[in-house]
Short mmCIF file of C-alpha atoms in Angstrom, two decimals:
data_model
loop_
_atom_site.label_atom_id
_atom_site.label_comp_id
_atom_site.label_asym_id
_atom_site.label_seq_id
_atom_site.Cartn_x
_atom_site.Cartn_y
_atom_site.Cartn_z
CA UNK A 1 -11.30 12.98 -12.18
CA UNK A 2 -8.70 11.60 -14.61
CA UNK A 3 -5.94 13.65 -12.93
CA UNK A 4 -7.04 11.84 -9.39
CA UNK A 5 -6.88 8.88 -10.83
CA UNK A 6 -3.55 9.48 -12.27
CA UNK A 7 -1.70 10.55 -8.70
CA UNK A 8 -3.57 7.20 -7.17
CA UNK A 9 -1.97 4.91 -9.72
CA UNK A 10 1.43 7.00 -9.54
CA UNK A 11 1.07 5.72 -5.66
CA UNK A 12 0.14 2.53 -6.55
CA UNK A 13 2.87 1.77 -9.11
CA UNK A 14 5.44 3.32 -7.16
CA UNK A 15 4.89 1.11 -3.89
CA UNK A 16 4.60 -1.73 -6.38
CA UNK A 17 8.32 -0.77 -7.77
CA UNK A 18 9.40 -1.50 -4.32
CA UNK A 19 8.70 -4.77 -4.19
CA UNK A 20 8.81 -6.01 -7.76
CA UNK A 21 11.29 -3.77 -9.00
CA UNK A 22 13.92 -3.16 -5.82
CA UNK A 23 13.57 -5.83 -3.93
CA UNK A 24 12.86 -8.57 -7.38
CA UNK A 25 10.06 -10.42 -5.97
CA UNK A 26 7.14 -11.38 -8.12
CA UNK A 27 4.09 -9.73 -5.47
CA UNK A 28 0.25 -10.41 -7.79
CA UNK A 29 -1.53 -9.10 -4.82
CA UNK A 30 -0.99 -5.81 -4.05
CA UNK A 31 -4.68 -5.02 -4.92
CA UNK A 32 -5.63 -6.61 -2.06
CA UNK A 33 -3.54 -3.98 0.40
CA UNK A 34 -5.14 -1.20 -1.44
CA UNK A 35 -8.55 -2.56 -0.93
CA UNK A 36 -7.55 -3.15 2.92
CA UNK A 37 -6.61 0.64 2.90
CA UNK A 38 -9.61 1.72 0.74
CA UNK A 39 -12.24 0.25 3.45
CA UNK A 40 -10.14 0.94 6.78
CA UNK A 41 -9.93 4.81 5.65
CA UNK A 42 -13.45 5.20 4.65
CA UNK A 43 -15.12 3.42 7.60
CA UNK A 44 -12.47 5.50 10.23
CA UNK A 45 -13.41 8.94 8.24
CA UNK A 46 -17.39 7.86 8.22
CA UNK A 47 -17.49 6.94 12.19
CA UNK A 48 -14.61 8.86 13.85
CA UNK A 49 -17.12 12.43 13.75
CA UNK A 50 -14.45 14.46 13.12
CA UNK A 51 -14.65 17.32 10.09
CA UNK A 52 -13.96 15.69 6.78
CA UNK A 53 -10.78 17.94 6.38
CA UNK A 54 -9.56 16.75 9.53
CA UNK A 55 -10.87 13.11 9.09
CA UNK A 56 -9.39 12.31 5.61
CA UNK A 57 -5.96 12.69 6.72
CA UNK A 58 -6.04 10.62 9.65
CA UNK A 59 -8.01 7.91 7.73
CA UNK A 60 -5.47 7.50 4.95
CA UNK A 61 -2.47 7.54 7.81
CA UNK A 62 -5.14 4.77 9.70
CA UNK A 63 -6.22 2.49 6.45
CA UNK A 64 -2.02 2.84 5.37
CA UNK A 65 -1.41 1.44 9.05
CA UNK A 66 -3.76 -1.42 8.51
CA UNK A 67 -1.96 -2.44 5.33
CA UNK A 68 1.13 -2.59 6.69
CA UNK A 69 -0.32 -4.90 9.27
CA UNK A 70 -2.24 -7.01 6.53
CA UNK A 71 1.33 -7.05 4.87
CA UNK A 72 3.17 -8.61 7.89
CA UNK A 73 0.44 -11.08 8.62
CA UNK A 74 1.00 -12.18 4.83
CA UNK A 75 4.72 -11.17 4.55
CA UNK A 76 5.99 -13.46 7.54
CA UNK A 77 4.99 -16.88 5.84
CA UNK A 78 5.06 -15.81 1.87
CA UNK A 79 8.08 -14.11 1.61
CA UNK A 80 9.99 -17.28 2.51
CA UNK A 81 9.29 -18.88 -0.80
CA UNK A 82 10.49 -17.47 -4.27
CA UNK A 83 9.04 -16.72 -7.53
CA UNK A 84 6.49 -18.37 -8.96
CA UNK A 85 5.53 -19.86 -5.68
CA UNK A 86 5.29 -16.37 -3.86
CA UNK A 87 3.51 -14.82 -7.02
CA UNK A 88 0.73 -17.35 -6.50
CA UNK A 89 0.23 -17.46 -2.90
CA UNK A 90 0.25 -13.37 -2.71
CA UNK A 91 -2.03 -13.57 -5.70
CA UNK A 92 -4.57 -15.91 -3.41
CA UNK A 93 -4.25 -13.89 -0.59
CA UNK A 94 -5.24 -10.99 -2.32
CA UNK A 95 -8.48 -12.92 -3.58
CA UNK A 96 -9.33 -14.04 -0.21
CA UNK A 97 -9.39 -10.09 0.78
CA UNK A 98 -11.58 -9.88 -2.03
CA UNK A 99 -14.08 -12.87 -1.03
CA UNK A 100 -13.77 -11.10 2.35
CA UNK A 101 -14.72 -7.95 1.91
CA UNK A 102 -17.91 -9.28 -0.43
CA UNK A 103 -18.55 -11.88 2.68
CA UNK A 104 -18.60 -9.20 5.49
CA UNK A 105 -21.72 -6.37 6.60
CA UNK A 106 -19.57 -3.75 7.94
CA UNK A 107 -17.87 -3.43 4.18
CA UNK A 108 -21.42 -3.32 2.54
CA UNK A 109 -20.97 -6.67 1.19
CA UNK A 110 -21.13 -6.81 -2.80
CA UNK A 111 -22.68 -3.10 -2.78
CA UNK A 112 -20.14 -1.75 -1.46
CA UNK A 113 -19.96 1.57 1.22
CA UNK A 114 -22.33 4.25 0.88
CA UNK A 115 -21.73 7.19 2.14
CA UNK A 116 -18.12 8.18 2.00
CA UNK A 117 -17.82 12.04 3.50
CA UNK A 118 -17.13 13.93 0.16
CA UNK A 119 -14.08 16.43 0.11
CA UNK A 120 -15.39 20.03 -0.17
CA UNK A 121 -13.48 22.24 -3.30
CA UNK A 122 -13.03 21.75 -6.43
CA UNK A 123 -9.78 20.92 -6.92
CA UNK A 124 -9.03 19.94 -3.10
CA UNK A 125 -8.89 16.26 -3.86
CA UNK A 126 -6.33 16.64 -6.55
CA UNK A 127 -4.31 18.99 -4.20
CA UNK A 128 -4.16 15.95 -2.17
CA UNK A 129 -3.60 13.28 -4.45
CA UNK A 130 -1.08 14.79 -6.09
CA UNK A 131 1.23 16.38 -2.40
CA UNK A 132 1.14 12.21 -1.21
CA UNK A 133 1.97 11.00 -4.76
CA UNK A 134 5.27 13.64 -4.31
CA UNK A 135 5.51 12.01 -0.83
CA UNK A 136 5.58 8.85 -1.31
CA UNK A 137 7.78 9.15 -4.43
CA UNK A 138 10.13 11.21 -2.58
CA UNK A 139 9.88 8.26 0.16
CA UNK A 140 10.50 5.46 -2.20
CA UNK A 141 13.77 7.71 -3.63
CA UNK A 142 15.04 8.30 0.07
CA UNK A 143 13.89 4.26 1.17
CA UNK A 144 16.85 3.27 -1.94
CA UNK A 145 18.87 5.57 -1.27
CA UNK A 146 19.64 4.77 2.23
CA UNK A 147 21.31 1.80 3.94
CA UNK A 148 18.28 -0.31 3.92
CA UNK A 149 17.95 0.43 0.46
CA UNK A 150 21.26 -0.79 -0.56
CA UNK A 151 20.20 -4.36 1.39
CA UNK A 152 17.18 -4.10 -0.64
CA UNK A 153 18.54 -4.46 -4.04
CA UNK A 154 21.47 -6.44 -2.72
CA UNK A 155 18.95 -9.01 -2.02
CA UNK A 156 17.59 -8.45 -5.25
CA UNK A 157 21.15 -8.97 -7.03
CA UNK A 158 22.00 -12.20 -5.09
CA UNK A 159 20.17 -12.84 -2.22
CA UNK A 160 22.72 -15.61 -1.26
CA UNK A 161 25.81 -13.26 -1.76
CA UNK A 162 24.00 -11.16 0.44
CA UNK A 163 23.02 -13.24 3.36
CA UNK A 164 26.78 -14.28 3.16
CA UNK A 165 27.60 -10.93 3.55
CA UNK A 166 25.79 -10.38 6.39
CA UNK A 167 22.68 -8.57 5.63
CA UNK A 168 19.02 -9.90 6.99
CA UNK A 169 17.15 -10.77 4.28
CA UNK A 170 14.36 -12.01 6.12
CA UNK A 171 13.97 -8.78 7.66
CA UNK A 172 14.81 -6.46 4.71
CA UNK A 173 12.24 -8.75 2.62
CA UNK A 174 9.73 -8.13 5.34
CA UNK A 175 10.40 -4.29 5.83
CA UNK A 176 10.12 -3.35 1.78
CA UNK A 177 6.92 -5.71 1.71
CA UNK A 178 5.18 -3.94 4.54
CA UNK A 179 6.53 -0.15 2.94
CA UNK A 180 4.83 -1.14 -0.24
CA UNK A 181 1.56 -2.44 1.41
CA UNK A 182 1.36 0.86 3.47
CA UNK A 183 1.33 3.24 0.86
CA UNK A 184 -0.72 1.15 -1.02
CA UNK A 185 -3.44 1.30 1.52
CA UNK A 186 -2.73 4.89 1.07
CA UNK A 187 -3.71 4.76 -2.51
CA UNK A 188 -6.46 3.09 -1.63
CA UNK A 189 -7.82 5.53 1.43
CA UNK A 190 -8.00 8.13 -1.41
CA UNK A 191 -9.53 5.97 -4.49
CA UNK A 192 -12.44 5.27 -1.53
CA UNK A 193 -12.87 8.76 -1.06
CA UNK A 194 -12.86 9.68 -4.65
CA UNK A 195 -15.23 7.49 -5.75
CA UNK A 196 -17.63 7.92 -2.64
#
């Protein structure tokens, strides 16, 4: 169990490092994206009736894809302000997915979902965890490494020099926002699954 836990917070802290680290932009909410991903990839592997081996894949590449689209709806008007201002509103945006998911019946409300399809084997889960923790670290290192990644930290040197330059900083903003919110719903699609 500790082990699982330990590939979902690699996951988590990696997609974080994206954002905070890369790009330099103070993000308190990313707990709300993993929730988003947590409850999207449970409820699509509880009603889509397909075999939990096929089903958990497909609902952690479904609850990613809705946290990517919870991070543009939030990206588009927060990342145009800076620091402490974009800490604050991300960090109330990711309390309103809270208050949401308590507020709402198909979630379970304050009780949460009951049941999650379990992963059969032993070890299975951790196979998992562990394969998308490589992934997404091996994502992260390619993301930085490429052309986009170069705009990224550019931004995060001097994001002045580098609208000067040429580069969209809107955009790249935007694009390492909604990477980080996607594999933090990933994270999340597997935490709901672990703990059921």
């Amino acid at each position: 169990g500790i082990l699982v836990l330990i590939g979902i917070n690699i996951i988590l802290a990696v997609s974080l490092n994206l954002v905070t680290g890369f790009l330099g932009q103070l993000v308190l909410g990313h707990a709300g994206f993993m929730s988003v991903g947590a409850y999207s990839a449970a409820l699509f592997t509880m009603h889509a009736g397909f075999p939990i081996s096929v089903a958990f894949p497909l609902g952690l590449i479904f609850g990613g894809l809705v946290a990517a689209i919870f991070g543009v709806i939030i990206g588009v008007p927060a990342l145009r302000l800076r620091g402490d201002y974009l800490a604050i509103i991300t960090l109330g945006v990711g309390e309103i997915i809270r208050v949401l998911v308590l507020a709402v019946d198909f979630t379970g409300g304050a009780a949460g979902l009951t049941g999650i399809p379990y992963i059969e084997g032993k070890y299975t889960l951790i196979i998992y965890t562990f394969f998308i923790a490589f992934l997404t670290v091996v994502a992260i290192l390619a993301f930085i490494r490429s052309r986009h990644g170069r705009a990224v930290i550019a931004i995060r040197e001097a994001e002045i020099a580098a609208e000067a330059s040429g580069i969209n900083t809107t955009y790249y903003k935007l694009l390492a926002f909604v990477v980080a919110a996607f594999f933090a719903g990933v994270a999340g699609g597997i935490y709901a699954h672990y703990i059921g």
